[in-house]
Short mmCIF file of C-alpha atoms in Angstrom, two decimals:
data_model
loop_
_atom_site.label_atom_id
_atom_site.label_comp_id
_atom_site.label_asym_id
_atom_site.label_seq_id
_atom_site.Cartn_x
_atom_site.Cartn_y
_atom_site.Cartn_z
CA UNK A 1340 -20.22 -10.46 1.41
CA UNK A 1341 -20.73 -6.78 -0.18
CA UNK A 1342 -16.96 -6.21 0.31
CA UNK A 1343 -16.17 -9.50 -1.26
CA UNK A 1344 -18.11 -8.97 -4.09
CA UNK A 1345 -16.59 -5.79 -4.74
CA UNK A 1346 -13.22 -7.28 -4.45
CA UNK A 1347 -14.37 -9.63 -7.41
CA UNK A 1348 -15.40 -6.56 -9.28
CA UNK A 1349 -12.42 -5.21 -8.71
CA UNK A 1350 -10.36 -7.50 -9.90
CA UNK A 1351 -12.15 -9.23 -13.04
CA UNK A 1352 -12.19 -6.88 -15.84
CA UNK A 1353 -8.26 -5.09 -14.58
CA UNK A 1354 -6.99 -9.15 -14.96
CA UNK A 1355 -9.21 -9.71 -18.19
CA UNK A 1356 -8.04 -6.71 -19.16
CA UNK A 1357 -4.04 -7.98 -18.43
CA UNK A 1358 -4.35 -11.16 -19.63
CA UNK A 1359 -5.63 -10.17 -22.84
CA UNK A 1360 -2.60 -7.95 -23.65
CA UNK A 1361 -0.19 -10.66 -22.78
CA UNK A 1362 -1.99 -12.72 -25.38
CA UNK A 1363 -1.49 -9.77 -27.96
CA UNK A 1364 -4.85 -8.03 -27.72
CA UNK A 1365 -4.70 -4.31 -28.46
CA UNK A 1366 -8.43 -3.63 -26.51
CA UNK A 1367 -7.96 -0.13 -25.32
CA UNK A 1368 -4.33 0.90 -26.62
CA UNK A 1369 -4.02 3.99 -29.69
CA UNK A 1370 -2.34 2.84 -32.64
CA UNK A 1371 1.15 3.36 -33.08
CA UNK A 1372 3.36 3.63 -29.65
CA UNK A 1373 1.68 1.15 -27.30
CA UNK A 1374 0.39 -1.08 -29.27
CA UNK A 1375 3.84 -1.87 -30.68
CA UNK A 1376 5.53 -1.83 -27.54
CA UNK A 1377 2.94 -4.28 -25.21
CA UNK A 1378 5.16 -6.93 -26.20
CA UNK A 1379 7.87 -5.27 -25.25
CA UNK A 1380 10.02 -7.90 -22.15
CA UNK A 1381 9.49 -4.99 -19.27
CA UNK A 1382 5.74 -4.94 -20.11
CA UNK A 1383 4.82 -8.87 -20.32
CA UNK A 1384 6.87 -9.07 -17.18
CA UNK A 1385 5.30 -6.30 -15.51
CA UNK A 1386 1.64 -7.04 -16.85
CA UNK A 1387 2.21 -10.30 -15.62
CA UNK A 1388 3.41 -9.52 -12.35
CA UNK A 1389 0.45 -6.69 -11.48
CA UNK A 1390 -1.97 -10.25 -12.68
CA UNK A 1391 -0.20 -12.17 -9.76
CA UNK A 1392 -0.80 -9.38 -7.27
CA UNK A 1393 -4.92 -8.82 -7.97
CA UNK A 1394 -4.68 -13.16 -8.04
CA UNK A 1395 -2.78 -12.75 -4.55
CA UNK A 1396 -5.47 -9.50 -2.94
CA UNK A 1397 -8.37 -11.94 -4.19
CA UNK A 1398 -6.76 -15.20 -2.51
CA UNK A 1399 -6.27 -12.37 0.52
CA UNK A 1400 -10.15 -11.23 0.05
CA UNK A 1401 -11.06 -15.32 0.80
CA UNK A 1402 -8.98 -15.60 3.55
CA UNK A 1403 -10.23 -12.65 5.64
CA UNK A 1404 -13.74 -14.07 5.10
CA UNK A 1405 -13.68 -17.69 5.59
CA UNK A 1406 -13.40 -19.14 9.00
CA UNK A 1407 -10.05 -20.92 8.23
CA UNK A 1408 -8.66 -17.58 7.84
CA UNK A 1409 -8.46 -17.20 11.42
CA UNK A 1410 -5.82 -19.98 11.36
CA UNK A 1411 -3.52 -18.47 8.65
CA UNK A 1412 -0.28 -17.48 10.13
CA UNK A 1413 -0.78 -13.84 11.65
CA UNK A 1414 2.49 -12.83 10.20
CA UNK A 1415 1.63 -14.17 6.72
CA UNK A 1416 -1.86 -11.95 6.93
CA UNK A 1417 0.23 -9.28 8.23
CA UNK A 1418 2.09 -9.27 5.17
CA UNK A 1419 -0.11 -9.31 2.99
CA UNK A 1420 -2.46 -7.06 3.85
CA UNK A 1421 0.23 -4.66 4.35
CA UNK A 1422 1.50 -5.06 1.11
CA UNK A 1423 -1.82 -4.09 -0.29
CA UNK A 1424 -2.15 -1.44 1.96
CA UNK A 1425 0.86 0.13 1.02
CA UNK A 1426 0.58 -0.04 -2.88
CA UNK A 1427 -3.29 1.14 -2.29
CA UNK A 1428 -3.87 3.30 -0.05
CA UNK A 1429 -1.35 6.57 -2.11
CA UNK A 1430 -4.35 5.53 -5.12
CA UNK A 1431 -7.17 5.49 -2.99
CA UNK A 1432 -6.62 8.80 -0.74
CA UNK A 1433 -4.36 10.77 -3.35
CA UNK A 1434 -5.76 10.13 -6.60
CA UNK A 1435 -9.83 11.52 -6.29
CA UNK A 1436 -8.66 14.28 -4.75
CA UNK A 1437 -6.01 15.12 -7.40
CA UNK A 1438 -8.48 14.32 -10.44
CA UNK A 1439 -10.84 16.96 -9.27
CA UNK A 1440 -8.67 19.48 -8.71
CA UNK A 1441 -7.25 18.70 -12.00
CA UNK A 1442 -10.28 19.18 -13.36
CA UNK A 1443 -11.42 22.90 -11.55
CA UNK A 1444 -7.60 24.00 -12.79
CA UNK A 1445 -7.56 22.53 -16.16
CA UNK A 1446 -10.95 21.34 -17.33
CA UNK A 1447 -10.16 17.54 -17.52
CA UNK A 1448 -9.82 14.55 -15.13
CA UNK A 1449 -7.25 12.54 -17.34
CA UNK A 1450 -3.72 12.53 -15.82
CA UNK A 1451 -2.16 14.02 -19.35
CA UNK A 1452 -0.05 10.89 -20.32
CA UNK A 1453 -1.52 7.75 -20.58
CA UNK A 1454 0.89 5.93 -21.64
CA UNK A 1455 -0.90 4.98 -24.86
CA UNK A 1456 -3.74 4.13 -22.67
CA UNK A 1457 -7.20 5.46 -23.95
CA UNK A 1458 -9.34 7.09 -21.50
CA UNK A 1459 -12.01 4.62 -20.61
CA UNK A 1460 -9.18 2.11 -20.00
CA UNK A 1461 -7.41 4.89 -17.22
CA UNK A 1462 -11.09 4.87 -16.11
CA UNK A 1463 -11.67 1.04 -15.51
CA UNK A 1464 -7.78 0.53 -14.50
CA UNK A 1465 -7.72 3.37 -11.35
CA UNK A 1466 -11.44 2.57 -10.48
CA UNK A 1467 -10.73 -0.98 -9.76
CA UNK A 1468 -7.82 -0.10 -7.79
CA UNK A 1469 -9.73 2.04 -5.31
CA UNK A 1470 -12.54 -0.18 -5.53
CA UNK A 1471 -9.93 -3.03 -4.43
CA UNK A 1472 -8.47 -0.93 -1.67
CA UNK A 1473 -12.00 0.12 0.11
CA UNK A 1474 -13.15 -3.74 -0.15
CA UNK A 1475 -9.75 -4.92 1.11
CA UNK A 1476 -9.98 -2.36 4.16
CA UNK A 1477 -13.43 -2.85 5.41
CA UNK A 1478 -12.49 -6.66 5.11
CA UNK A 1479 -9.32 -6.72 7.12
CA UNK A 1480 -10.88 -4.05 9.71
CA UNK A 1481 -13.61 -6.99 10.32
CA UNK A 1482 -10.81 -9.64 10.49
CA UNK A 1483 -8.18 -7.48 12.45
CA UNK A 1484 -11.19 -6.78 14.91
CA UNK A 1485 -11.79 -10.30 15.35
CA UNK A 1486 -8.97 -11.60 15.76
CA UNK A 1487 -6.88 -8.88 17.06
CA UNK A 1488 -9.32 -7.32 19.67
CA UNK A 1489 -7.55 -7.10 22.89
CA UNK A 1490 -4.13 -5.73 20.82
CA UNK A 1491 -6.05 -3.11 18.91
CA UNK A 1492 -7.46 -2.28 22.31
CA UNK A 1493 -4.48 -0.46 23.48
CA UNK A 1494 -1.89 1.79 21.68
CA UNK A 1495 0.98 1.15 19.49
CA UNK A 1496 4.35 1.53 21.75
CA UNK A 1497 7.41 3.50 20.69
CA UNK A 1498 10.10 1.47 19.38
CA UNK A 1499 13.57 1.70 21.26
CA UNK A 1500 15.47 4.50 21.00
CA UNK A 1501 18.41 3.69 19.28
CA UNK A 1502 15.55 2.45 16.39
CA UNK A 1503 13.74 5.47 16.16
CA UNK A 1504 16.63 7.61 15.97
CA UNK A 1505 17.97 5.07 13.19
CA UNK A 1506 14.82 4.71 11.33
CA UNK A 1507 13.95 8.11 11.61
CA UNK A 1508 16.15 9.65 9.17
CA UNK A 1509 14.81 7.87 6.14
CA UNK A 1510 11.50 7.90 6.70
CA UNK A 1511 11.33 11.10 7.30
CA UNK A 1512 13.62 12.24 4.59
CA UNK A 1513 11.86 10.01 1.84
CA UNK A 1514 8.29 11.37 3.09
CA UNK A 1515 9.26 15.00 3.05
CA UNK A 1516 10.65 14.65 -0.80
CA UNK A 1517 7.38 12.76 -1.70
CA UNK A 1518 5.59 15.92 -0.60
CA UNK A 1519 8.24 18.37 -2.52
CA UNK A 1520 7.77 16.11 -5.42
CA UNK A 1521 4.14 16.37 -5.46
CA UNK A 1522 3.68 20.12 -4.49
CA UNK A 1523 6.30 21.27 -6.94
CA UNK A 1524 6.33 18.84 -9.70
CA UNK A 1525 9.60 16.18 -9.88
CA UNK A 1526 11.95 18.32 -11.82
CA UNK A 1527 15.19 16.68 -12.43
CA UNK A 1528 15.52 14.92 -9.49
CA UNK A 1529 12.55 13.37 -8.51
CA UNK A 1530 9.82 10.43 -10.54
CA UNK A 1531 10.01 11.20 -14.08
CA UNK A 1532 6.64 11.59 -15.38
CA UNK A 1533 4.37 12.21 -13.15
CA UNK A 1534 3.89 16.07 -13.85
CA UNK A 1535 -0.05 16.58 -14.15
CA UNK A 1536 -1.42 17.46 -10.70
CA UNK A 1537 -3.40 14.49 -10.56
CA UNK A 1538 -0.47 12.16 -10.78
CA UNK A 1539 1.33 14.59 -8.11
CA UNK A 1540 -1.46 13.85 -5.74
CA UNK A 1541 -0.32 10.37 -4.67
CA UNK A 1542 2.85 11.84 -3.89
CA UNK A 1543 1.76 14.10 -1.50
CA UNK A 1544 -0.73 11.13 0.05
CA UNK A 1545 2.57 9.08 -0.01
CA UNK A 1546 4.51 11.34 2.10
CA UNK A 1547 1.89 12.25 4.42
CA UNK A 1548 0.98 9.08 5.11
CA UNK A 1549 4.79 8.05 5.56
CA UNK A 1550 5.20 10.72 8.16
CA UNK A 1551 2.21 10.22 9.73
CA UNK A 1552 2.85 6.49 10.25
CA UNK A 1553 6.75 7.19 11.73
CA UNK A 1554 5.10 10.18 14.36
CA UNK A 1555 2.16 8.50 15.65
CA UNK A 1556 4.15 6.05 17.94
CA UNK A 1557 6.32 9.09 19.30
CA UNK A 1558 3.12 10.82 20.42
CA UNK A 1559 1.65 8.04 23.36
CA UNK A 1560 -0.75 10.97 24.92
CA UNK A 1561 -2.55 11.49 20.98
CA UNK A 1562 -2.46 7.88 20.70
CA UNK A 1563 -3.82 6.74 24.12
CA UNK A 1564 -7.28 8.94 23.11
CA UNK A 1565 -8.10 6.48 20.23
CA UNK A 1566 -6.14 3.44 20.45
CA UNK A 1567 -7.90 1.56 17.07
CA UNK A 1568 -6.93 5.69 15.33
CA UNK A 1569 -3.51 5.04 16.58
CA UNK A 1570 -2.86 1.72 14.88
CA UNK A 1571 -4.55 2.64 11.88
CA UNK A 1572 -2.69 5.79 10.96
CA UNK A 1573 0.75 4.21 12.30
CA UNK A 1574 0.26 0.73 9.56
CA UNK A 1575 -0.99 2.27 6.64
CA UNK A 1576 2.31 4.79 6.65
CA UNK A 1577 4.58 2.54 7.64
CA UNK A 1578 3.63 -0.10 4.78
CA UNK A 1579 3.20 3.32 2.38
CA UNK A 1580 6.52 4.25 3.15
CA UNK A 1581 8.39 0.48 2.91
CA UNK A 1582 6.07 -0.53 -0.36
CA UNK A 1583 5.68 2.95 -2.52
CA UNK A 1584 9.63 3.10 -2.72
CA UNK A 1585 9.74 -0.13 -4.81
CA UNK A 1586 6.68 0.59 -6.77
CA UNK A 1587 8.56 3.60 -8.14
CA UNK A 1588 11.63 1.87 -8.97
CA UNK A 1589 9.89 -0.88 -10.78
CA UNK A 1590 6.96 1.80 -12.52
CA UNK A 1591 10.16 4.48 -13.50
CA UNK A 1592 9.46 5.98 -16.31
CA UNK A 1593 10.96 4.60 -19.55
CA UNK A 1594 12.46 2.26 -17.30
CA UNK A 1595 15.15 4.17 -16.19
CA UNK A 1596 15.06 5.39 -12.04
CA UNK A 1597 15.89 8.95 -10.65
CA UNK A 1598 19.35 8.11 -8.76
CA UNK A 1599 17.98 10.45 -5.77
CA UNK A 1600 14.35 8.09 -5.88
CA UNK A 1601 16.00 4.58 -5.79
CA UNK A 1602 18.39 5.88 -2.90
CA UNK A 1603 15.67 7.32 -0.93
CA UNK A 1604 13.06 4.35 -1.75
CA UNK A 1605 15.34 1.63 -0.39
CA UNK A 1606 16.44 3.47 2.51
CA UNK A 1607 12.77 3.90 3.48
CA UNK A 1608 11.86 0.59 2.55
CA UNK A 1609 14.13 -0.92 5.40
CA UNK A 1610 13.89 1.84 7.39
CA UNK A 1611 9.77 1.75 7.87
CA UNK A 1612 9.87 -2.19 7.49
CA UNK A 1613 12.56 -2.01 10.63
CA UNK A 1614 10.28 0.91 12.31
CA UNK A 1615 7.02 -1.11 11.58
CA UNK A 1616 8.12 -4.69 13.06
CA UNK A 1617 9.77 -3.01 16.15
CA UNK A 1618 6.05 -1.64 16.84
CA UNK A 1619 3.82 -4.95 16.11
CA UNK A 1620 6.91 -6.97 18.10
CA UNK A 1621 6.58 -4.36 21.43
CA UNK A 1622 2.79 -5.32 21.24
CA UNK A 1623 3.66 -8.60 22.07
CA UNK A 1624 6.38 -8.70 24.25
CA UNK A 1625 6.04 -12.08 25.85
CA UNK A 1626 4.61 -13.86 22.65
CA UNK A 1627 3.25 -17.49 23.69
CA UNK A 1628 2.63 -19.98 21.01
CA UNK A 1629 0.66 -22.46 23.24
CA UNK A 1630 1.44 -26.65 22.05
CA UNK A 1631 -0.80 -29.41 23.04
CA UNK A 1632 1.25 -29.81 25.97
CA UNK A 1633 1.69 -26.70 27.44
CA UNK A 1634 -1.48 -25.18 26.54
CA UNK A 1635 -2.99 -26.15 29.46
CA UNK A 1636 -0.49 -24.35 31.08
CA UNK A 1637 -0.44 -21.19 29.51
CA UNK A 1638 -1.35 -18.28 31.45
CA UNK A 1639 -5.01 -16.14 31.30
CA UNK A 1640 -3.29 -12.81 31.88
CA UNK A 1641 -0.76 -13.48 28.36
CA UNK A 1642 -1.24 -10.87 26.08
CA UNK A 1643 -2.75 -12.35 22.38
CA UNK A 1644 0.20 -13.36 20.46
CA UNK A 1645 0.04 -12.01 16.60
CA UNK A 1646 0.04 -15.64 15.42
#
């Protein structure tokens, strides 16, 4: 219930916060730029949309906790919790680290642009987002573990050849230019905006983690040490890699997408999705969906299905 409640806390004041900009508040924006623009189509939609997401992690949050959560479709948990996982986890393991570097290089722990934003609302907005992502993972650890057990038990298995040499390319490609990005800045090529060095740092947590998700299933000996490590490492960069790609494209600055980012993001986006679902589905080879009349039937030795 301590995870729960810090999902709540999470999510009420960045909604509050949402909803009362789409009804014209101007709590937290400077005069002048943003407060004009709020209204602006791109930002209702967009403010609107990020409301349906924290409505759709809390909805997630209940589900993992109550016992009729254990009958949700597994692929509809699946998905999900991976989508959280990938928008999160960048925020949550790139963003502290980046802020207090930031602040031993230049003496502050702002990101430099704002967007309009003042400070204590950056504050309240990035908190609740790795507040959301710590609740959400020690919740769907507990679920996974329950319901999950005997697949978490053993290691991920390398997808086909001909998949891993097609997937490859593109997530290795897109997770390699996240880490250029973020280690030299974006110049002209990469996301537009993002040039303090705490806004770089989720680009280097992005790549990392997309790279580290594509190798772990190509290394069985690594993996077959710590099975539950293995899993862990392999879903949050495969959902980084297929969910960070969109959330530039729809975040680009002024609206307007790098040519080189939008290529890369939706090549990685089917390419880890593609990589990812190859994994879960070799887990499971010989799924069995058991009906009233065969369950009897069903044998002891099937493996769990993900359902």
């Amino acid at each position: 219930m301590v995870a729960f409640s810090a999902v709540i806390l999470a999510v009420l004041p960045y909604v509050t916060l949402k909803v009362m900009w789409l009804m014209g508040s101007t709590l937290g924006l400077t005069p002048g730029l943003a407060s004009n623009h709020m209204q602006d189509p791109r930002l209702v939609v967009g403010n609107a949309i990020t409301i349906g997401l924290e409505i759709i992690a809390l909805g997630l949050a209940v589900a993992l906790i109550k016992p009729w959560g254990r009958r949700v479709p597994g692929w509809l948990v699946l998905l999900t919790a991976g989508g959280a996982t990938g928008l999160l986890a960048p925020v949550l393991l790139g963003l502290p680290p980046g802020l207090i570097l930031q602040l031993l290089v230049d003496g502050t722990m702002t990101t430099g642009d704002e967007g309009g934003m003042r400070q204590w609302v950056f504050i309240v907005v990035y908190s609740s987002f790795g507040l959301l992502a710590m609740a959400l993972a020690c919740l769907f650890a507990i679920y996974a573990g329950d319901r999950w057990r005997r697949l978490l038990s053993h290691q991920p298995q390398r997808p086909p050849l001909r998949l891993v040499l097609a997937c490859s390319p593109g997530i290795v490609v897109f997770g390699t230019a996240m880490i250029s990005w973020g280690v030299t800045g974006p110049g002209d090529t990469g996301p537009q905006g993002l040039t303090s060095i705490a806004q770089r740092t989720p680009l280097i947590a992005t790549g990392i983690l997309a790279l580290l998700g594509w190798a772990v299933p190509l290394l069985p000996k690594l993996m077959s040490l710590h099975p539950r490590a293995a899993w862990l490492a392999m879903w949050t960069g495969v959902a980084t890699a297929a969910l960070q790609g969109p959330a530039h494209i729809l975040l680009a600055h002024g609206g307007i997408g790098e040519p080189i980012v939008t290529t890369l993001a939706i090549i990685a986006t089917l390419s880890a999705s593609v990589y990812g679902l190859s994994v879960l589905s070799r887990a499971h080879p010989a799924r069995v969906l058991p009906t009233n009349d065969t369950a009897g039937q069903t044998s002891s030795t099937a493996a769990p299905a993900i359902g």
